Amino acid sequence: MGPHSCQESVGTEKQRPEGELVQGTLGMLVLKTLAGEPLHGYGIAQSIQQISNEVLRVEEGSLYPALHRLELDGMATPSKDSSITSTGSSL
């Protein structure tokens, strides 16, 4: 069986390190953060960290690609201070 076989993973539960997000969650957190006010990347990261009581720490290497995907999908505005669009707020 290969390294990604379903049978090998059955019954084994991997522990996710504290503060690690499930894939796809970061985009939703960014949209929720931007729903309050337009923010730049650092402000978004700080807001998520504050709201989560310091549990979640969003690194630049994760935040900016997620923000870029939201911009490409029309859910956030591409600017110095990003904001949520009507498409993003409808989610």
Tab-separated table of N, CA and C in Angstrom:
chain	number	residue	atom	x	y	z
A	1	MET	N	0.836	-1.185	0.000
A	1	MET	CA	0.000	0.000	0.000
A	1	MET	C	0.872	1.236	0.000
A	2	GLY	N	0.396	2.286	-0.662
A	2	GLY	CA	1.150	3.528	-0.769
A	2	GLY	C	1.049	4.365	0.490
A	3	PRO	N	1.806	5.442	0.545
A	3	PRO	CA	1.833	6.282	1.730
A	3	PRO	C	0.508	6.990	2.006
A	4	HIS	N	-0.381	7.069	1.013
A	4	HIS	CA	-1.642	7.776	1.201
A	4	HIS	C	-2.825	6.821	1.159
A	5	SER	N	-2.612	5.570	1.444
A	5	SER	CA	-3.659	4.573	1.377
A	5	SER	C	-4.711	4.810	2.447
A	6	CYS	N	-5.968	4.604	2.077
A	6	CYS	CA	-7.064	4.772	3.029
A	6	CYS	C	-6.984	3.738	4.139
A	7	GLN	N	-6.601	2.503	3.795
A	7	GLN	CA	-6.553	1.455	4.804
A	7	GLN	C	-5.500	1.747	5.861
A	8	GLU	N	-4.414	2.356	5.476
A	8	GLU	CA	-3.375	2.669	6.451
A	8	GLU	C	-3.833	3.727	7.441
A	9	SER	N	-4.760	4.599	7.029
A	9	SER	CA	-5.165	5.672	7.913
A	9	SER	C	-6.385	5.324	8.752
A	10	VAL	N	-7.051	4.224	8.442
A	10	VAL	CA	-8.235	3.841	9.201
A	10	VAL	C	-7.834	3.531	10.639
A	11	GLY	N	-8.545	4.129	11.556
A	11	GLY	CA	-8.291	3.859	12.969
A	11	GLY	C	-7.131	4.646	13.553
A	12	THR	N	-6.438	5.396	12.747
A	12	THR	CA	-5.342	6.211	13.278
A	12	THR	C	-5.762	7.662	13.234
A	13	GLU	N	-5.682	8.312	14.331
A	13	GLU	CA	-6.053	9.715	14.407
A	13	GLU	C	-4.812	10.524	14.696
A	14	LYS	N	-4.503	11.432	13.793
A	14	LYS	CA	-3.336	12.277	13.988
A	14	LYS	C	-3.739	13.483	14.816
A	15	GLN	N	-2.915	13.834	15.745
A	15	GLN	CA	-3.162	15.013	16.566
A	15	GLN	C	-2.658	16.241	15.836
A	16	ARG	N	-3.497	17.242	15.749
A	16	ARG	CA	-3.120	18.508	15.127
A	16	ARG	C	-2.508	19.379	16.209
A	17	PRO	N	-1.351	19.972	15.962
A	17	PRO	CA	-0.751	20.855	16.957
A	17	PRO	C	-1.716	21.980	17.331
A	18	GLU	N	-1.684	22.406	18.583
A	18	GLU	CA	-2.568	23.466	19.045
A	18	GLU	C	-2.393	24.708	18.178
A	19	GLY	N	-3.514	25.271	17.755
A	19	GLY	CA	-3.471	26.475	16.948
A	19	GLY	C	-3.375	26.228	15.457
A	20	GLU	N	-3.246	24.976	15.021
A	20	GLU	CA	-3.169	24.685	13.590
A	20	GLU	C	-4.579	24.623	13.026
A	21	LEU	N	-4.800	25.285	11.913
A	21	LEU	CA	-6.129	25.368	11.326
A	21	LEU	C	-6.396	24.237	10.362
A	22	VAL	N	-7.659	23.840	10.286
A	22	VAL	CA	-8.097	22.904	9.272
A	22	VAL	C	-8.032	23.645	7.943
A	23	GLN	N	-7.575	22.960	6.891
A	23	GLN	CA	-7.432	23.615	5.596
A	23	GLN	C	-8.761	24.219	5.165
A	24	GLY	N	-8.743	25.457	4.698
A	24	GLY	CA	-9.938	26.155	4.268
A	24	GLY	C	-10.538	27.053	5.337
A	25	THR	N	-10.141	26.856	6.576
A	25	THR	CA	-10.679	27.651	7.672
A	25	THR	C	-10.116	29.059	7.679
A	26	LEU	N	-8.877	29.224	7.299
A	26	LEU	CA	-8.237	30.535	7.351
A	26	LEU	C	-8.981	31.560	6.502
A	27	GLY	N	-9.402	31.166	5.320
A	27	GLY	CA	-10.145	32.090	4.464
A	27	GLY	C	-11.398	32.613	5.146
A	28	MET	N	-12.112	31.734	5.813
A	28	MET	CA	-13.328	32.146	6.516
A	28	MET	C	-12.996	33.066	7.688
A	29	LEU	N	-11.916	32.778	8.397
A	29	LEU	CA	-11.498	33.649	9.493
A	29	LEU	C	-11.122	35.038	8.981
A	30	VAL	N	-10.459	35.078	7.853
A	30	VAL	CA	-10.076	36.368	7.257
A	30	VAL	C	-11.329	37.146	6.872
A	31	LEU	N	-12.294	36.478	6.234
A	31	LEU	CA	-13.532	37.161	5.859
A	31	LEU	C	-14.274	37.678	7.082
A	32	LYS	N	-14.342	36.880	8.112
A	32	LYS	CA	-15.013	37.300	9.353
A	32	LYS	C	-14.311	38.520	9.945
A	33	THR	N	-12.994	38.517	9.902
A	33	THR	CA	-12.214	39.643	10.422
A	33	THR	C	-12.461	40.897	9.597
A	34	LEU	N	-12.483	40.749	8.273
A	34	LEU	CA	-12.682	41.901	7.393
A	34	LEU	C	-14.116	42.422	7.417
A	35	ALA	N	-15.056	41.609	7.899
A	35	ALA	CA	-16.450	42.058	7.983
A	35	ALA	C	-16.569	43.223	8.969
A	36	GLY	N	-15.673	43.293	9.944
A	36	GLY	CA	-15.704	44.367	10.925
A	36	GLY	C	-15.163	45.671	10.391
A	37	GLU	N	-14.056	45.609	9.669
A	37	GLU	CA	-13.421	46.813	9.131
A	37	GLU	C	-12.315	46.424	8.164
A	38	PRO	N	-11.976	47.302	7.219
A	38	PRO	CA	-10.843	47.027	6.328
A	38	PRO	C	-9.539	47.000	7.135
A	39	LEU	N	-8.702	46.036	6.845
A	39	LEU	CA	-7.425	45.884	7.556
A	39	LEU	C	-6.332	45.481	6.586
A	40	HIS	N	-5.097	45.774	6.939
A	40	HIS	CA	-3.951	45.270	6.189
A	40	HIS	C	-3.609	43.896	6.758
A	41	GLY	N	-2.701	43.180	6.115
A	41	GLY	CA	-2.369	41.811	6.516
A	41	GLY	C	-1.982	41.669	7.974
A	42	TYR	N	-1.104	42.540	8.457
A	42	TYR	CA	-0.674	42.458	9.855
A	42	TYR	C	-1.856	42.652	10.794
A	43	GLY	N	-2.741	43.575	10.456
A	43	GLY	CA	-3.919	43.826	11.279
A	43	GLY	C	-4.856	42.632	11.312
A	44	ILE	N	-4.983	41.941	10.176
A	44	ILE	CA	-5.811	40.736	10.113
A	44	ILE	C	-5.229	39.671	11.033
A	45	ALA	N	-3.924	39.453	10.936
A	45	ALA	CA	-3.258	38.441	11.766
A	45	ALA	C	-3.410	38.773	13.247
A	46	GLN	N	-3.229	40.033	13.611
A	46	GLN	CA	-3.353	40.447	15.008
A	46	GLN	C	-4.781	40.275	15.516
A	47	SER	N	-5.744	40.612	14.686
A	47	SER	CA	-7.149	40.479	15.073
A	47	SER	C	-7.522	39.017	15.325
A	48	ILE	N	-7.106	38.126	14.430
A	48	ILE	CA	-7.390	36.695	14.604
A	48	ILE	C	-6.742	36.185	15.883
A	49	GLN	N	-5.526	36.602	16.128
A	49	GLN	CA	-4.818	36.176	17.343
A	49	GLN	C	-5.545	36.681	18.600
A	50	GLN	N	-5.972	37.929	18.567
A	50	GLN	CA	-6.674	38.516	19.709
A	50	GLN	C	-8.014	37.840	19.955
A	51	ILE	N	-8.801	37.667	18.898
A	51	ILE	CA	-10.123	37.057	19.019
A	51	ILE	C	-10.026	35.633	19.546
A	52	SER	N	-8.956	34.930	19.187
A	52	SER	CA	-8.800	33.526	19.608
A	52	SER	C	-8.103	33.404	20.962
A	53	ASN	N	-7.966	34.506	21.666
A	53	ASN	CA	-7.274	34.493	22.962
A	53	ASN	C	-5.864	33.927	22.853
A	54	GLU	N	-5.156	34.355	21.795
A	54	GLU	CA	-3.753	33.990	21.573
A	54	GLU	C	-3.549	32.527	21.176
A	55	VAL	N	-4.631	31.793	20.867
A	55	VAL	CA	-4.494	30.388	20.472
A	55	VAL	C	-4.049	30.270	19.019
A	56	LEU	N	-4.633	31.089	18.147
A	56	LEU	CA	-4.309	31.026	16.724
A	56	LEU	C	-3.321	32.122	16.361
A	57	ARG	N	-2.237	31.732	15.729
A	57	ARG	CA	-1.242	32.678	15.241
A	57	ARG	C	-1.101	32.447	13.742
A	58	VAL	N	-1.448	33.448	12.977
A	58	VAL	CA	-1.424	33.332	11.520
A	58	VAL	C	-0.124	33.922	11.006
A	59	GLU	N	0.660	33.096	10.367
A	59	GLU	CA	1.940	33.520	9.806
A	59	GLU	C	1.732	34.130	8.421
A	60	GLU	N	2.642	35.004	8.020
A	60	GLU	CA	2.564	35.645	6.702
A	60	GLU	C	2.491	34.616	5.575
A	61	GLY	N	3.237	33.538	5.709
A	61	GLY	CA	3.275	32.507	4.676
A	61	GLY	C	1.952	31.801	4.461
A	62	SER	N	1.045	31.918	5.412
A	62	SER	CA	-0.302	31.359	5.278
A	62	SER	C	-1.321	32.448	4.968
A	63	LEU	N	-1.167	33.589	5.630
A	63	LEU	CA	-2.153	34.663	5.504
A	63	LEU	C	-2.212	35.245	4.105
A	64	TYR	N	-1.073	35.631	3.564
A	64	TYR	CA	-1.095	36.328	2.274
A	64	TYR	C	-1.583	35.455	1.123
A	65	PRO	N	-1.231	34.171	1.044
A	65	PRO	CA	-1.837	33.333	-0.003
A	65	PRO	C	-3.352	33.190	0.175
A	66	ALA	N	-3.822	33.072	1.418
A	66	ALA	CA	-5.264	32.973	1.665
A	66	ALA	C	-5.963	34.266	1.257
A	67	LEU	N	-5.373	35.394	1.609
A	67	LEU	CA	-5.939	36.693	1.250
A	67	LEU	C	-5.950	36.866	-0.271
A	68	HIS	N	-4.894	36.427	-0.920
A	68	HIS	CA	-4.819	36.514	-2.386
A	68	HIS	C	-5.916	35.658	-3.031
A	69	ARG	N	-6.152	34.454	-2.500
A	69	ARG	CA	-7.224	33.601	-3.035
A	69	ARG	C	-8.583	34.288	-2.883
A	70	LEU	N	-8.810	34.926	-1.740
A	70	LEU	CA	-10.072	35.648	-1.524
A	70	LEU	C	-10.214	36.799	-2.510
A	71	GLU	N	-9.114	37.473	-2.798
A	71	GLU	CA	-9.144	38.563	-3.779
A	71	GLU	C	-9.456	38.026	-5.170
A	72	LEU	N	-8.816	36.924	-5.558
A	72	LEU	CA	-9.068	36.325	-6.881
A	72	LEU	C	-10.502	35.845	-7.017
A	73	ASP	N	-11.081	35.377	-5.913
A	73	ASP	CA	-12.466	34.892	-5.913
A	73	ASP	C	-13.475	36.031	-5.781
A	74	GLY	N	-12.985	37.268	-5.688
A	74	GLY	CA	-13.870	38.414	-5.583
A	74	GLY	C	-14.492	38.602	-4.216
A	75	MET	N	-13.907	37.995	-3.188
A	75	MET	CA	-14.467	38.084	-1.844
A	75	MET	C	-13.799	39.143	-0.973
A	76	ALA	N	-12.658	39.636	-1.412
A	76	ALA	CA	-11.941	40.695	-0.691
A	76	ALA	C	-11.352	41.641	-1.730
A	77	THR	N	-11.193	42.892	-1.352
A	77	THR	CA	-10.639	43.870	-2.281
A	77	THR	C	-9.114	43.864	-2.212
A	78	PRO	N	-8.468	43.886	-3.367
A	78	PRO	CA	-7.004	43.955	-3.371
A	78	PRO	C	-6.540	45.393	-3.166
A	79	SER	N	-6.088	45.693	-1.981
A	79	SER	CA	-5.563	47.020	-1.682
A	79	SER	C	-4.693	46.931	-0.438
A	80	LYS	N	-4.103	48.048	-0.060
A	80	LYS	CA	-3.264	48.061	1.136
A	80	LYS	C	-4.068	47.613	2.349
A	81	ASP	N	-5.268	48.172	2.509
A	81	ASP	CA	-6.182	47.731	3.562
A	81	ASP	C	-7.296	46.952	2.889
A	82	SER	N	-7.267	45.642	3.022
A	82	SER	CA	-8.248	44.792	2.385
A	82	SER	C	-9.595	44.951	3.071
A	83	SER	N	-10.644	44.769	2.289
A	83	SER	CA	-11.982	44.788	2.866
A	83	SER	C	-12.789	43.674	2.205
A	84	ILE	N	-13.879	43.330	2.835
A	84	ILE	CA	-14.731	42.254	2.317
A	84	ILE	C	-15.640	42.832	1.242
A	85	THR	N	-15.952	42.041	0.222
A	85	THR	CA	-16.857	42.471	-0.828
A	85	THR	C	-18.251	41.925	-0.524
A	86	SER	N	-19.238	42.309	-1.317
A	86	SER	CA	-20.597	41.788	-1.111
A	86	SER	C	-20.632	40.284	-1.312
A	87	THR	N	-19.810	39.767	-2.224
A	87	THR	CA	-19.722	38.320	-2.438
A	87	THR	C	-19.194	37.631	-1.191
A	88	GLY	N	-18.131	38.176	-0.608
A	88	GLY	CA	-17.547	37.590	0.593
A	88	GLY	C	-18.471	37.677	1.788
A	89	SER	N	-19.243	38.735	1.896
A	89	SER	CA	-20.112	38.888	3.057
A	89	SER	C	-21.355	38.020	2.961
A	90	SER	N	-21.649	37.507	1.779
A	90	SER	CA	-22.827	36.651	1.625
A	90	SER	C	-22.569	35.214	2.062
A	91	LEU	N	-21.341	34.876	2.383
A	91	LEU	CA	-21.038	33.503	2.807
A	91	LEU	C	-21.460	33.239	4.197
